[in-house]
C-alpha positions as a LaTeX table, in Angstrom:
\begin{tabular}{lrrr}
\hline
Residue & $x$ (\AA) & $y$ (\AA) & $z$ (\AA) \\
\hline
Met1 & 126.25 & 118.69 & 76.71 \\
Pro2 & 123.97 & 120.89 & 78.68 \\
Thr3 & 121.24 & 119.20 & 80.75 \\
Asp4 & 117.54 & 119.90 & 80.23 \\
Ala5 & 117.77 & 121.74 & 83.48 \\
Phe6 & 120.32 & 123.97 & 82.13 \\
Ala7 & 118.13 & 125.33 & 79.17 \\
Ser8 & 115.24 & 125.44 & 81.44 \\
Cys9 & 117.09 & 127.61 & 84.14 \\
Leu10 & 118.37 & 129.92 & 81.39 \\
Ile11 & 115.24 & 130.69 & 79.67 \\
Arg12 & 113.72 & 131.75 & 82.95 \\
Ala13 & 116.64 & 133.52 & 84.12 \\
Leu14 & 116.67 & 135.58 & 80.90 \\
Gly15 & 113.06 & 136.37 & 81.38 \\
Leu16 & 112.07 & 134.57 & 78.05 \\
Thr17 & 108.31 & 133.56 & 77.76 \\
Ala18 & 106.87 & 130.28 & 76.10 \\
Asn19 & 106.04 & 132.68 & 73.15 \\
Asp20 & 109.36 & 133.93 & 72.92 \\
Leu21 & 110.86 & 130.54 & 72.86 \\
Ala22 & 108.45 & 129.13 & 70.40 \\
Glu23 & 109.47 & 132.01 & 68.08 \\
Ile24 & 113.02 & 131.40 & 68.56 \\
Gly25 & 112.56 & 127.65 & 67.76 \\
Gly26 & 110.25 & 128.33 & 65.05 \\
Trp27 & 107.35 & 126.27 & 66.46 \\
Ser28 & 103.98 & 126.84 & 65.47 \\
Gly29 & 102.37 & 126.35 & 68.92 \\
Leu30 & 103.57 & 126.61 & 72.43 \\
Arg31 & 103.64 & 122.90 & 73.53 \\
Met32 & 107.10 & 122.19 & 72.44 \\
Ala33 & 108.47 & 125.52 & 74.20 \\
Gln34 & 106.39 & 124.60 & 77.51 \\
His35 & 107.87 & 121.09 & 77.53 \\
Ile36 & 111.54 & 122.54 & 77.04 \\
Met37 & 110.64 & 125.20 & 79.90 \\
Ser38 & 109.53 & 122.36 & 82.32 \\
Gly39 & 112.18 & 120.10 & 81.35 \\
Thr40 & 110.45 & 117.36 & 80.13 \\
Arg41 & 111.82 & 117.67 & 76.68 \\
Pro42 & 115.48 & 118.69 & 75.64 \\
Cys43 & 116.11 & 121.88 & 73.95 \\
Pro44 & 117.22 & 121.38 & 70.42 \\
Ala45 & 120.92 & 122.66 & 69.73 \\
Asp46 & 120.04 & 125.22 & 67.44 \\
Ala47 & 117.57 & 126.87 & 69.92 \\
Leu48 & 119.93 & 126.41 & 72.67 \\
Arg49 & 122.55 & 128.40 & 70.64 \\
Ala50 & 119.97 & 131.15 & 70.10 \\
Ile51 & 119.12 & 131.39 & 73.73 \\
Gln52 & 122.60 & 131.75 & 74.52 \\
Asp53 & 122.99 & 134.59 & 71.95 \\
Val54 & 120.25 & 136.32 & 73.89 \\
His55 & 122.16 & 135.96 & 76.89 \\
Asp56 & 124.97 & 137.78 & 75.12 \\
Asp57 & 122.68 & 140.29 & 73.84 \\
Ile58 & 121.87 & 141.66 & 77.43 \\
Glu59 & 125.55 & 142.87 & 77.87 \\
Ser60 & 125.48 & 144.77 & 74.38 \\
Ile61 & 122.18 & 146.21 & 75.06 \\
Thr62 & 123.30 & 147.28 & 78.76 \\
Asp63 & 126.32 & 148.98 & 77.25 \\
Glu64 & 124.23 & 150.83 & 74.58 \\
Leu65 & 121.76 & 152.06 & 77.31 \\
Val66 & 124.62 & 153.22 & 79.63 \\
Gln67 & 126.11 & 155.35 & 76.57 \\
Arg68 & 122.73 & 156.84 & 75.99 \\
Leu69 & 122.34 & 157.95 & 79.29 \\
Glu70 & 125.82 & 159.22 & 79.64 \\
Ser71 & 125.24 & 161.17 & 76.40 \\
Gly72 & 122.21 & 162.95 & 77.81 \\
Glu73 & 118.95 & 160.65 & 77.61 \\
Ala74 & 117.13 & 161.44 & 80.75 \\
Ala75 & 115.42 & 158.02 & 81.29 \\
Ile76 & 115.23 & 154.48 & 79.77 \\
Arg77 & 112.28 & 153.95 & 78.15 \\
Ile78 & 110.71 & 150.51 & 78.64 \\
Pro79 & 108.29 & 149.22 & 75.75 \\
Arg80 & 105.34 & 147.26 & 76.97 \\
Thr81 & 104.96 & 145.24 & 73.70 \\
Ile82 & 107.44 & 143.10 & 71.97 \\
Glu83 & 106.27 & 145.12 & 68.64 \\
Ala84 & 107.22 & 148.18 & 70.33 \\
Leu85 & 110.64 & 147.07 & 71.58 \\
Arg86 & 111.37 & 146.03 & 67.90 \\
Ala87 & 110.21 & 149.31 & 66.58 \\
Glu88 & 112.54 & 151.10 & 68.97 \\
Trp89 & 115.42 & 148.52 & 68.64 \\
Pro90 & 115.63 & 147.45 & 65.05 \\
His91 & 119.00 & 146.91 & 65.15 \\
Trp92 & 118.69 & 144.21 & 67.83 \\
Pro93 & 119.82 & 140.84 & 65.90 \\
Gly94 & 117.30 & 138.14 & 65.18 \\
Arg95 & 117.96 & 134.78 & 67.21 \\
Gly96 & 117.02 & 131.46 & 65.98 \\
Lys97 & 114.06 & 131.93 & 63.86 \\
Ala98 & 112.83 & 134.97 & 65.67 \\
Ala99 & 113.23 & 138.58 & 64.83 \\
Gly100 & 115.55 & 140.40 & 67.45 \\
Gly101 & 114.42 & 141.81 & 70.60 \\
Phe102 & 112.64 & 140.13 & 73.68 \\
Leu103 & 110.94 & 142.15 & 76.57 \\
Gly104 & 112.44 & 140.16 & 79.33 \\
Pro105 & 116.15 & 140.46 & 78.32 \\
Phe106 & 115.55 & 144.06 & 77.50 \\
Gln107 & 114.16 & 144.92 & 81.12 \\
Ile108 & 117.30 & 143.17 & 82.56 \\
Ala109 & 119.49 & 145.23 & 80.60 \\
Ala110 & 117.71 & 148.41 & 81.61 \\
His111 & 117.69 & 147.37 & 85.35 \\
Thr112 & 121.60 & 146.59 & 84.91 \\
Ala113 & 122.30 & 149.84 & 83.09 \\
Ala114 & 120.41 & 151.80 & 85.72 \\
Ala115 & 122.22 & 149.86 & 88.52 \\
Ile116 & 125.78 & 150.79 & 86.88 \\
Leu117 & 124.97 & 154.40 & 86.75 \\
Asp118 & 123.52 & 154.41 & 90.12 \\
Glu119 & 126.86 & 153.20 & 91.52 \\
Glu120 & 128.51 & 156.05 & 89.72 \\
Gly121 & 125.89 & 158.46 & 91.59 \\
Val122 & 123.72 & 159.05 & 88.56 \\
Glu123 & 120.00 & 158.54 & 89.15 \\
Val124 & 118.27 & 157.06 & 86.28 \\
Asp125 & 114.48 & 156.80 & 85.61 \\
Leu126 & 112.95 & 153.69 & 83.94 \\
Ile127 & 109.50 & 154.83 & 82.41 \\
Trp128 & 107.16 & 152.89 & 80.21 \\
Ser129 & 107.12 & 154.06 & 76.69 \\
Asp130 & 103.29 & 154.23 & 75.75 \\
\hline
\end{tabular}
């Protein structure tokens, strides 16, 4: 079984916030999420599985962004809010008790897609979608 530090490190590496974690876990407040992120409480198994699924989502989103850019999109649009992200990416699957789509993981995928194409000599702009 993973340690409490495992969950905390994974959550932070994915760019998830306490709000994101509370939504994934279905907790009404931030206290549980904050305790998990600080390592003072263990992450429930179902929430940890959902967080690991978010990790896997990054690869799928990265692949889709690369395909979009190779198909002619000029830039990667970065939503500023979770609501905007979910409106632009409605097919992102829900995780835990949360609707799909989280800003931190999306930004990781966007940066990774840009880096992949940069290695191929293709310059990619990341722009805020307002």
